[in-house]
């Protein structure tokens, strides 16, 4: 199978209601590993992920290694506040498979297996809107991964979770990356970025301020703003 | 108070004896209204969902027009349908005036904007919630609409019931286009108007109570069907 | 779900059809109960199922003119003659008559009952400015009321004169609620269920005579009308059986209608 990656952005920008949200961005995402998108609040982390995933239409160049319709099928996205379909947990998990035309029985079988993998087996028949925050986030992750995407965009997947739930979600993310899926993780949690990321993209005011391997970045950021940010200073 | 008690007694007597006229006009009321609501839903629900999902130039104008149409007095609808269907009118050759079909046509006009508007509001909220997820999962346009309609079915049921409520109690339009013909187009509401005109308040009130009971039974049954489907877990 | 669909289908199935005739009749014909009395007899004798549109005479003639009904049974002789002259109906066949009554509050504050004629009674009401409810709907009764005012040399107007624009029963309800006087036909009055506190105050004046006639819609104007069926109904109404059935109808021991077809 031809990989959809790398993804190349050249002068990519995203406007919403007339205001520039992110860009222009020049960035290349290669296959494999985990990239942490970090930066202060309002730097454009969420917008960058949405733009790359195609939830919002970008201006400039945003090129996958394959034509866009094909690339769309290989991506998944988990939002900061996951959306629960007003259906059972099982139906939520089966939904992406059903959209791709899987027969009902097969979709249910795979949904059940996925639920077991993500510790949701006991909740199969529960209505998804009644789940706790941690359960919902695991469900969102399980649902996003059931189509075995090549690349997963995860936008602050643990922002509202307690320690135990965060540990569970991180374990699943790590497992996902080990399974060969490329992870793009927006996070404000530097600990999480250190724990998970191989590469770092540091965003400031909608632009890529610094990017590179995670180890080098955390050991010694090249720019004063990144140093200040890692120190915990307020960076604008 | 005397009239009211007499009305209760009359309603009880009509139901207890299964009065054949009562059964006939009740079934006709249901037939006309359920048909009109079914057609109104078939038109209004997809229209409401479509208005929620699509962005186009005159969308706001269409929604405003829809909301204005809700306030359309049924009598005006009745008059317009009457003029269309009269032998003198453009559709006169169909010979539909003073038939149950004419009453269904009038009620469809009355019900559809209401159903579409309520469906649109429900679908709009649901769509705001589902938008990112469905785009992310690459759902086609028809898959999106189908998902919204299915997951919003409770709200859509409410829309249908609102349409039913408006139609079953409506008298102005169906009186004009149906003519309240005994044995052909007389329904509960027009019979109530007639008996009030005859000064037979007890019978009129009795029919009114049966109408209320019918509304309750239909809405209760519909809720019950949905509840059993999911065993009340939501 | 399937059961619900079956139920729907059952409800939607059209009922079986007998031979029907669509007839516009006046509210007085229906409110008096004569319609319900005659329909089964007509059905038994001629096999016809009457579909009655109960409206005022004015609207009945409009329906007949538009061809929305097959025939009309109304009571406004002048308008009927004009209707036939204009070619909307093939002929005008007198069938029966009843009479109008001036009714009002039993204590009669205007003293209408003391006047010997209908005109005198109306004059008394107008002089006292006692509330009077008019149909105001271009019905045969309304036309008769206007004729009576004209005969009394009066043009009624003012707050005491209330045009309701409604049918006979509704007008009687209104009059009772307001303690007002009202002109009604005898049939509607006898069959009206809500008469407490009201009384007949003027009757018997020749001006109060009320003739009902049958008008079949002209099939040359409206080829779709059931002219043959209308002719059958007309024949029955003027037949000895039909005329006897009209005379036999009683409400509370009184016969509101007198059959008077010329054989």
XYZ file of C-alpha atoms in Angstrom:
733
model
C 0.000 0.000 0.000
C 1.229 3.470 -0.882
C 1.706 5.690 2.148
C -0.259 8.937 2.297
C 2.713 10.513 4.046
C 4.682 12.667 3.935
C 2.325 15.595 4.275
C 3.794 18.836 2.967
C 2.503 22.294 3.907
C 3.800 25.287 1.924
C 2.495 28.680 2.961
C -0.650 27.018 4.308
C -3.015 29.388 6.139
C -6.383 29.042 7.812
C -8.790 31.947 8.197
C -11.972 31.849 10.209
C -14.467 34.708 10.177
C -11.924 36.909 8.476
C -9.223 36.397 11.123
C -6.007 34.522 10.478
C -5.964 31.499 12.781
C -2.767 29.794 11.710
C -0.057 30.187 9.096
C 1.547 30.693 6.839
C 3.018 27.322 7.768
C 5.779 25.429 6.019
C 6.090 21.957 7.450
C 6.717 18.401 6.343
C 5.315 15.456 8.306
C 7.089 12.208 7.606
C 5.676 8.771 8.267
C 6.094 7.147 11.665
C 6.591 8.306 15.217
C 4.826 10.942 17.250
C 4.950 14.673 16.672
C 3.922 16.944 19.533
C 2.476 20.297 18.539
C 3.096 22.613 21.480
C 2.857 26.290 22.177
C 1.001 28.784 24.347
C -2.787 29.002 24.348
C -4.043 30.642 21.204
C -0.907 29.785 19.246
C -3.020 27.819 16.742
C -2.416 24.188 17.794
C -6.043 23.164 17.327
C -6.344 25.127 14.078
C -3.179 23.543 12.671
C -4.531 20.047 13.347
C -7.941 20.891 11.919
C -6.345 22.353 8.832
C -4.084 19.350 8.268
C -6.983 16.933 8.800
C -9.199 18.868 6.426
C -11.918 19.812 8.903
C -11.440 23.329 7.627
C -10.384 24.447 4.213
C -6.811 25.789 4.098
C -5.340 28.290 1.680
C -1.879 27.705 0.287
C -0.435 24.302 -0.398
C -1.297 21.222 1.631
C -0.144 18.099 -0.163
C -0.385 14.467 0.748
C 1.651 11.819 -1.057
C -1.588 10.587 -2.652
C -4.606 12.452 -4.048
C -6.727 14.095 -1.352
C -9.841 11.862 -1.476
C -7.595 8.861 -0.974
C -5.629 10.611 1.771
C -8.832 11.405 3.666
C -9.537 7.699 4.083
C -6.241 7.124 5.897
C -6.702 9.784 8.598
C -8.430 9.974 11.936
C -9.003 12.777 14.427
C -9.789 12.905 18.130
C -11.091 16.221 19.359
C -10.406 17.774 22.739
C -14.065 17.276 23.611
C -15.077 14.118 21.847
C -18.484 13.884 20.212
C -20.681 11.034 21.384
C -23.090 9.807 18.754
C -26.433 9.423 20.480
C -26.143 5.658 20.261
C -24.713 2.811 22.281
C -20.966 2.432 22.758
C -21.045 -0.514 20.392
C -22.926 1.479 17.747
C -20.427 4.335 18.139
C -17.561 1.949 17.464
C -19.343 0.250 14.585
C -20.344 3.544 12.960
C -17.117 4.281 11.001
C -17.103 0.702 9.700
C -20.733 1.000 8.629
C -19.920 4.241 6.807
C -17.298 2.339 4.812
C -19.845 -0.301 3.930
C -18.984 -3.078 6.368
C -21.841 -5.535 6.912
C -23.725 -5.010 10.155
C -22.618 -8.297 11.762
C -18.963 -7.773 10.946
C -19.066 -4.183 12.177
C -20.579 -5.321 15.460
C -18.016 -8.064 15.880
C -15.093 -5.704 15.265
C -16.678 -3.056 17.485
C -16.896 -5.579 20.307
C -13.262 -6.558 19.844
C -12.185 -2.902 19.791
C -14.190 -2.211 22.945
C -12.349 -5.036 24.703
C -8.990 -3.645 23.599
C -9.857 -0.221 25.028
C -11.376 -1.444 28.283
C -14.927 -0.622 27.223
C -16.297 -4.161 27.017
C -18.512 -3.744 30.081
C -20.020 -0.582 28.563
C -20.972 -1.978 25.146
C -24.706 -1.423 25.532
C -24.440 1.870 27.409
C -25.573 4.986 25.615
C -22.389 6.840 24.717
C -23.624 10.240 25.970
C -23.798 8.794 29.499
C -20.068 7.895 29.679
C -17.623 9.624 32.014
C -14.963 11.931 30.564
C -12.242 9.280 30.627
C -14.492 6.599 29.174
C -15.662 8.953 26.456
C -12.123 9.865 25.487
C -11.187 6.167 25.281
C -14.269 5.583 23.162
C -13.332 8.447 20.843
C -9.842 7.042 20.474
C -11.132 3.527 19.895
C -13.620 4.815 17.324
C -10.944 6.857 15.529
C -8.579 3.898 15.408
C -11.048 1.213 14.365
C -10.420 2.033 10.705
C -6.667 1.570 11.316
C -5.645 4.993 10.036
C -2.144 5.746 8.848
C -2.131 9.010 10.729
C -3.985 10.081 13.879
C -4.507 13.699 14.850
C -5.140 13.936 18.593
C -6.067 17.378 19.911
C -5.453 17.615 23.676
C -6.940 14.164 24.209
C -6.243 14.270 27.956
C -7.034 17.919 28.688
C -10.023 17.167 30.893
C -8.875 13.863 32.360
C -7.532 12.876 35.751
C -4.192 11.115 36.195
C -5.436 7.554 35.885
C -7.468 8.270 32.771
C -4.565 10.205 31.250
C -2.249 7.253 31.853
C -4.683 4.919 30.088
C -5.092 7.188 27.076
C -1.339 7.719 26.802
C -0.789 3.982 26.899
C -3.186 3.568 23.992
C -1.473 6.360 22.062
C 1.930 4.807 22.615
C 0.614 1.440 21.494
C -0.842 3.073 18.409
C 2.474 4.626 17.454
C 4.248 1.327 18.086
C 1.715 -0.256 15.748
C 2.979 1.984 12.959
C 0.430 4.795 13.020
C 1.834 8.286 12.772
C 0.641 10.461 15.661
C 0.239 14.223 15.640
C -0.537 15.295 19.175
C -1.477 18.814 20.189
C -0.810 19.257 23.889
C -0.236 21.963 26.445
C 1.187 19.353 28.834
C 4.988 19.405 28.458
C 5.259 16.228 30.493
C 3.019 14.470 28.007
C 5.032 15.865 25.099
C 8.261 14.588 26.680
C 6.687 11.177 27.388
C 5.236 10.598 23.918
C 6.900 12.746 21.245
C 9.773 11.959 18.913
C 9.518 15.360 17.238
C 8.280 18.726 18.389
C 6.632 21.567 16.513
C 6.610 24.726 18.614
C 3.902 27.115 17.454
C 3.826 30.795 18.270
C 1.232 33.257 16.978
C 0.031 30.824 14.360
C 3.440 30.089 12.869
C 6.015 27.366 13.321
C 8.574 29.023 15.527
C 10.830 26.038 16.018
C 10.694 22.390 14.978
C 12.965 19.413 15.477
C 13.638 16.156 17.293
C 12.058 16.079 20.735
C 15.172 15.121 22.656
C 17.191 18.025 21.244
C 14.311 20.478 21.673
C 13.745 19.679 25.311
C 17.492 19.551 26.017
C 18.139 22.962 24.507
C 15.620 24.959 22.508
C 17.131 27.105 19.804
C 14.956 30.169 20.234
C 14.559 32.397 23.302
C 10.743 32.127 23.103
C 10.874 28.328 23.222
C 13.297 28.515 26.144
C 10.953 30.899 27.938
C 7.965 28.688 27.171
C 9.694 25.580 28.532
C 10.710 27.534 31.633
C 7.051 28.242 32.245
C 7.156 31.939 31.414
C 4.213 33.571 29.729
C 5.015 33.793 26.044
C 2.917 35.871 23.677
C -71.297 23.457 34.967
C -74.406 21.539 33.985
C -73.356 21.584 30.336
C -69.917 20.360 31.299
C -71.185 17.395 33.294
C -73.682 16.616 30.546
C -70.774 16.717 28.094
C -68.805 14.235 30.178
C -71.835 11.963 30.371
C -72.419 12.255 26.626
C -68.781 11.439 25.877
C -69.037 8.410 28.128
C -72.247 7.266 26.465
C -70.842 7.693 22.919
C -67.737 5.695 23.749
C -69.538 3.036 25.782
C -72.065 2.335 23.026
C -69.433 2.620 20.257
C -71.820 4.958 18.468
C -71.418 4.111 14.732
C -71.414 7.754 13.649
C -68.779 8.521 16.245
C -66.607 5.612 15.115
C -66.964 6.722 11.516
C -66.010 10.359 12.039
C -63.235 9.428 14.453
C -61.704 7.047 11.912
C -62.086 9.700 9.235
C -60.384 12.282 11.464
C -57.508 9.870 11.983
C -57.330 8.920 8.331
C -57.232 12.530 7.125
C -54.856 13.769 9.790
C -52.462 10.809 9.809
C -52.221 10.915 6.019
C -51.606 14.654 6.080
C -49.004 14.303 8.845
C -47.301 11.418 7.027
C -47.044 13.496 3.851
C -46.086 16.581 5.853
C -43.283 14.608 7.545
C -42.124 13.091 4.275
C -41.732 16.636 2.946
C -40.870 18.560 6.100
C -38.332 16.329 7.843
C -35.876 16.045 4.927
C -36.421 19.733 4.177
C -35.570 20.624 7.781
C -32.489 18.382 7.772
C -31.430 19.717 4.405
C -31.732 23.311 5.630
C -29.570 22.411 8.624
C -26.815 20.682 6.645
C -26.601 22.768 3.468
C -25.389 26.321 3.196
C -26.839 28.197 0.258
C -27.649 31.725 -0.662
C -31.335 31.979 0.235
C -31.170 29.668 3.246
C -32.054 32.362 5.759
C -34.887 33.606 3.566
C -36.274 30.082 3.267
C -36.115 29.592 7.043
C -37.787 32.950 7.677
C -40.503 32.089 5.165
C -40.993 28.734 6.845
C -41.418 30.349 10.249
C -43.845 32.872 8.803
C -45.877 30.085 7.216
C -46.356 28.482 10.642
C -48.430 31.493 11.579
C -50.569 31.214 8.464
C -54.216 31.140 9.561
C -55.721 27.773 8.572
C -58.798 29.564 7.250
C -56.646 31.324 4.675
C -55.101 28.016 3.663
C -58.588 26.568 3.407
C -59.781 29.416 1.249
C -56.773 29.172 -1.066
C -57.169 25.400 -1.455
C -60.903 25.886 -1.969
C -60.345 28.388 -4.763
C -57.798 26.079 -6.383
C -60.017 23.012 -6.226
C -63.378 24.583 -7.030
C -64.790 23.619 -10.417
C -64.196 27.245 -11.344
C -60.588 27.077 -10.193
C -57.391 25.960 -11.943
C -57.528 22.426 -10.502
C -61.314 22.108 -10.724
C -61.217 19.295 -13.257
C -59.811 16.990 -10.596
C -63.179 17.168 -8.813
C -61.475 17.069 -5.420
C -63.400 19.794 -3.590
C -65.488 18.476 -0.690
C -63.575 15.199 -0.527
C -61.239 13.885 2.188
C -58.400 14.331 -0.311
C -59.038 18.084 -0.371
C -58.904 18.098 3.430
C -55.598 16.225 3.339
C -54.200 18.738 0.843
C -55.155 21.658 3.100
C -53.710 19.984 6.174
C -50.461 19.147 4.405
C -50.074 22.854 3.653
C -50.754 23.661 7.301
C -48.559 20.949 8.813
C -45.474 20.917 6.589
C -43.961 24.285 7.609
C -44.371 23.421 11.288
C -42.757 20.005 10.894
C -39.951 21.410 8.749
C -39.237 24.231 11.175
C -39.088 22.041 14.282
C -37.030 19.455 12.392
C -34.688 22.182 11.206
C -34.067 23.463 14.721
C -33.413 19.986 16.069
C -31.218 19.033 13.127
C -29.291 22.290 13.345
C -28.317 21.651 16.968
C -27.440 18.041 16.259
C -25.466 18.994 13.187
C -23.457 21.554 15.180
C -22.598 18.707 17.547
C -21.849 16.097 14.874
C -20.261 18.270 12.198
C -16.575 17.665 12.916
C -16.993 13.982 13.623
C -18.920 13.259 10.429
C -16.503 15.290 8.311
C -13.581 13.558 10.004
C -15.072 10.140 9.321
C -15.560 11.145 5.700
C -19.318 10.564 5.716
C -20.985 11.291 2.400
C -23.725 13.895 2.252
C -26.499 11.335 2.276
C -24.803 9.426 5.122
C -24.720 12.667 7.112
C -28.417 13.347 6.567
C -29.275 9.738 7.380
C -27.214 9.874 10.592
C -28.862 13.128 11.653
C -32.349 11.819 10.922
C -31.711 8.579 12.812
C -29.970 10.044 15.860
C -32.442 12.924 15.932
C -35.482 10.690 15.625
C -36.781 11.652 19.035
C -36.830 15.332 18.069
C -38.333 14.398 14.720
C -41.049 12.488 16.508
C -41.764 15.660 18.431
C -42.027 17.504 15.128
C -44.438 14.911 13.793
C -46.516 15.039 16.948
C -46.660 18.825 16.821
C -47.907 18.486 13.256
C -50.468 15.938 14.354
C -51.625 18.189 17.188
C -52.059 21.109 14.842
C -53.881 19.038 12.233
C -56.205 16.963 14.408
C -57.617 20.018 16.161
C -57.884 22.122 13.040
C -61.369 23.126 11.907
C -61.193 26.289 9.787
C -59.528 24.924 6.680
C -61.136 21.502 6.558
C -64.566 23.012 7.120
C -64.082 25.114 3.999
C -62.544 22.512 1.709
C -64.359 19.482 3.111
C -67.777 21.057 3.567
C -68.561 18.996 6.700
C -70.647 16.567 4.638
C -72.245 13.938 6.836
C -70.915 10.537 5.819
C -68.243 11.941 3.521
C -66.133 14.703 5.015
C -67.423 15.174 8.555
C -64.649 14.840 11.109
C -64.494 15.396 14.853
C -63.706 19.100 14.753
C -66.303 20.005 12.132
C -68.877 17.902 13.969
C -68.096 19.857 17.140
C -68.585 23.146 15.288
C -71.867 21.823 13.891
C -73.256 20.628 17.213
C -72.274 23.898 18.867
C -74.210 25.659 16.113
C -77.189 23.462 16.834
C -77.013 24.422 20.485
C -76.288 20.831 21.496
C -73.439 21.693 23.820
C -73.376 18.330 25.577
C -72.766 16.433 22.333
C -70.261 19.033 21.155
C -68.359 18.805 24.423
C -68.545 15.024 24.382
C -66.969 14.986 20.915
C -64.380 17.475 22.149
C -63.416 15.216 25.025
C -63.069 12.309 22.621
C -60.829 14.464 20.436
C -58.601 15.268 23.396
C -58.466 11.607 24.371
C -57.548 10.662 20.814
C -54.675 13.153 20.802
C -53.401 11.753 24.075
C -53.624 8.172 22.827
C -51.733 8.926 19.616
C -48.948 10.859 21.321
C -48.727 8.289 24.121
C -48.555 5.405 21.661
C -45.842 7.049 19.607
C -43.712 7.741 22.665
C -44.271 4.213 23.844
C -43.113 2.756 20.529
C -39.861 4.707 20.734
C -39.354 3.876 24.378
C -39.772 0.140 23.918
C -37.302 0.279 21.057
C -34.561 1.368 23.444
C -36.133 0.239 26.696
C -35.953 3.763 28.105
C -32.204 3.773 28.487
C -31.554 7.209 27.081
C -43.897 -1.321 13.492
C -45.477 -3.596 10.885
C -48.664 -3.621 12.901
C -48.644 0.180 12.895
C -48.277 0.211 9.110
C -51.142 -2.239 8.708
C -53.302 -0.041 10.909
C -52.386 2.945 8.748
C -53.255 1.084 5.572
C -56.569 0.107 7.061
C -57.290 3.724 7.883
C -56.249 4.877 4.445
C -58.332 2.401 2.489
C -61.106 4.364 0.769
C -64.640 3.474 1.859
C -67.056 1.813 -0.551
C -69.046 4.252 -2.690
C -72.806 4.370 -3.266
C -74.387 6.560 -5.909
C -74.077 10.017 -4.424
C -75.561 13.416 -5.021
C -73.937 16.537 -3.731
C -76.610 18.942 -2.573
C -76.130 22.415 -1.129
C -78.780 23.036 1.497
C -79.462 25.864 3.872
C -78.612 25.714 7.539
C -82.315 25.803 8.397
C -82.958 22.597 6.442
C -80.182 20.805 8.319
C -80.463 22.431 11.761
C -84.180 21.636 11.910
C -83.367 17.926 11.679
C -85.413 17.475 8.489
C -82.265 16.516 6.581
C -81.556 13.629 8.946
C -85.218 12.612 8.721
C -85.305 12.531 4.916
C -81.899 11.070 4.089
C -82.636 7.452 5.056
C -86.014 7.609 3.285
C -84.416 8.940 0.122
C -81.755 6.284 0.329
C -84.356 3.533 0.723
C -86.609 4.775 -2.099
C -84.059 5.925 -4.688
C -80.768 4.360 -3.637
C -79.223 7.804 -3.477
C -76.681 8.811 -0.873
C -77.087 12.531 -0.247
C -73.951 14.505 0.489
C -75.187 17.680 2.114
C -73.228 20.898 2.135
C -74.856 22.950 4.825
C -74.367 26.627 4.035
C -76.303 29.868 3.733
C -78.459 30.405 0.648
C -75.965 32.902 -0.782
C -73.101 30.436 -0.578
C -75.322 27.582 -1.755
C -76.037 29.508 -4.952
C -72.345 30.288 -5.364
C -71.495 26.594 -5.035
C -74.146 25.751 -7.623
C -72.883 28.475 -9.960
C -69.315 27.138 -9.731
C -70.550 23.597 -10.337
C -69.166 22.391 -7.011
C -72.538 20.804 -6.167
C -75.123 19.003 -8.317
C -78.155 20.847 -7.004
C -79.281 23.264 -4.298
C -82.264 23.415 -1.952
C -82.625 27.021 -0.858
C -85.106 29.657 0.244
C -84.643 33.038 -1.425
C -87.240 33.274 -4.231
C -85.931 36.466 -5.863
C -82.335 35.276 -5.958
C -83.490 31.867 -7.210
C -85.450 33.353 -10.124
C -82.436 35.433 -11.120
C -80.270 32.321 -10.839
C -82.487 30.408 -13.248
C -82.764 33.401 -15.579
C -78.949 33.570 -15.780
C -78.922 29.936 -16.852
C -77.076 28.504 -13.846
C -79.966 26.189 -13.002
C -82.330 24.523 -15.434
C -85.454 25.260 -13.370
C -86.798 26.206 -9.958
C -89.077 23.687 -8.293
C -90.938 24.747 -5.126
C -90.869 21.885 -2.601
C -92.038 23.076 0.787
C -92.356 26.062 3.032
C -92.041 26.996 6.633
C -92.266 30.328 8.336
C -89.995 32.758 10.062
C -90.355 33.778 13.685
C -89.094 36.723 15.614
C -87.776 35.309 18.863
C -86.155 37.037 21.784
C -85.898 37.221 25.569
C -89.082 35.874 27.188
C -89.545 39.083 29.234
C -89.622 41.037 25.919
C -88.171 44.403 27.064
C -88.997 46.070 23.716
C -92.635 44.928 23.746
C -92.305 43.271 20.334
C -95.011 40.731 21.149
C -97.606 43.487 21.437
C -97.295 44.484 17.782
C -99.815 42.746 15.482
C -97.433 42.480 12.513
C -93.813 41.492 11.993
C -93.045 45.013 10.799
C -94.559 46.402 13.970
C -92.460 44.073 16.100
C -89.271 45.156 14.321
C -90.249 48.789 14.726
C -90.709 48.237 18.471
C -87.274 46.622 18.722
C -85.634 49.431 16.759
C -87.393 52.096 18.824
C -86.280 50.504 22.083
C -82.808 50.012 20.604
C -82.997 46.519 22.057
C -80.160 44.230 20.894
C -80.973 42.402 17.656
C -78.790 39.666 16.174
C -78.659 39.493 12.401
C -77.267 36.514 10.478
C -75.478 38.997 8.241
C -74.293 36.161 5.980
C -76.319 36.612 2.797
C -78.371 33.547 3.692
C -82.051 33.152 2.833
C -82.939 34.094 6.400
C -80.749 37.179 6.197
C -82.357 38.178 2.896
C -85.808 37.703 4.461
C -84.750 39.827 7.421
C -83.633 42.641 5.111
C -86.989 42.410 3.275
C -88.800 42.757 6.605
C -86.787 45.810 7.668
C -87.506 47.390 4.299
C -91.216 46.619 4.708
C -91.108 48.295 8.111
C -89.519 51.344 6.483
C -86.348 51.015 8.547
C -82.633 50.711 7.791
C -81.263 49.079 10.944
C -77.937 50.312 12.209
C -76.319 51.188 15.484
C -74.678 49.330 18.328
C -77.886 47.440 19.110
C -77.897 45.796 15.676
C -75.316 43.013 15.619
C -74.466 41.229 12.381
C -72.758 37.961 13.335
C -72.043 36.482 9.920
C -72.816 33.007 11.208
C -75.270 30.158 10.716
C -78.723 29.942 12.254
C -77.708 27.900 15.278
C -74.751 30.123 16.042
C -76.928 33.224 15.683
C -79.469 31.730 18.132
C -76.666 30.919 20.582
C -75.418 34.487 20.303
C -78.890 35.966 20.743
C -79.548 33.886 23.835
C -76.199 34.837 25.359
C -76.837 38.560 24.707
C -80.534 38.604 25.535
C -81.123 39.758 21.976
C -83.927 39.421 19.419
C -83.348 37.400 16.273
C -85.218 36.291 13.167
C -85.216 32.511 12.752
C -87.011 29.922 10.706
C -89.385 27.700 12.646
C -87.495 24.495 11.905
C -84.216 25.736 13.320
C -86.030 27.194 16.311
C -87.835 23.975 17.164
C -84.680 21.903 16.845
C -82.462 24.376 18.703
C -81.312 22.833 21.968
C -80.500 25.943 23.962
C -83.790 27.887 24.130
C -84.170 28.517 27.886
C -85.292 32.077 28.602
C -86.280 32.769 25.005
C -89.742 32.897 23.479
C -91.512 33.330 20.144
C -92.687 36.955 20.024
C -94.016 37.419 16.514
C -95.397 34.860 14.073
C -98.108 34.383 11.460
C -97.541 37.532 9.414
C -97.764 36.682 5.650
C -94.412 38.395 5.214
C -92.903 35.651 7.360
C -93.700 32.954 4.795
C -90.554 31.078 3.732
C -90.531 29.078 0.485
C -87.951 26.366 -0.237
C -87.163 25.413 -3.816
C -84.992 22.844 -5.543
C -82.526 24.069 -8.171
C -80.656 21.495 -10.325
C -77.376 22.822 -11.700
C -77.405 23.311 -15.449
C -75.459 20.410 -17.036
C -74.785 22.506 -20.120
C -72.719 24.829 -17.948
C -71.144 22.026 -15.945
C -71.063 18.725 -17.833
C -69.646 16.869 -14.810
C -72.737 17.370 -12.598
C -74.990 14.404 -11.911
C -78.025 15.878 -13.666
C -79.857 12.570 -14.005
C -79.395 11.835 -10.311
C -80.554 15.343 -9.399
C -83.687 14.831 -11.494
C -84.382 11.608 -9.597
C -84.116 13.373 -6.254
C -86.328 16.206 -7.493
C -88.949 13.697 -8.635
C -88.884 12.062 -5.216
C -89.185 15.378 -3.340
C -92.319 16.395 -5.260
C -93.804 12.884 -5.279
C -96.646 11.989 -2.951
C -94.223 9.930 -0.844
C -91.697 12.721 -0.565
C -94.309 15.355 0.235
C -95.899 13.126 2.859
C -92.486 12.508 4.441
C -91.899 16.255 4.745
C -95.297 16.817 6.347
C -94.774 13.886 8.704
C -91.641 15.375 10.227
C -92.279 16.754 13.708
C -90.154 18.388 16.360
C -91.680 18.549 19.821
C -95.149 17.859 18.450
C -94.955 20.594 15.808
C -94.408 20.138 12.070
C -91.900 22.819 11.065
C -92.329 22.324 7.316
C -95.348 22.234 5.033
C -94.973 20.383 1.753
C -96.365 22.510 -1.062
C -95.048 21.215 -4.378
C -97.482 21.791 -7.204
C -98.220 18.412 -8.683
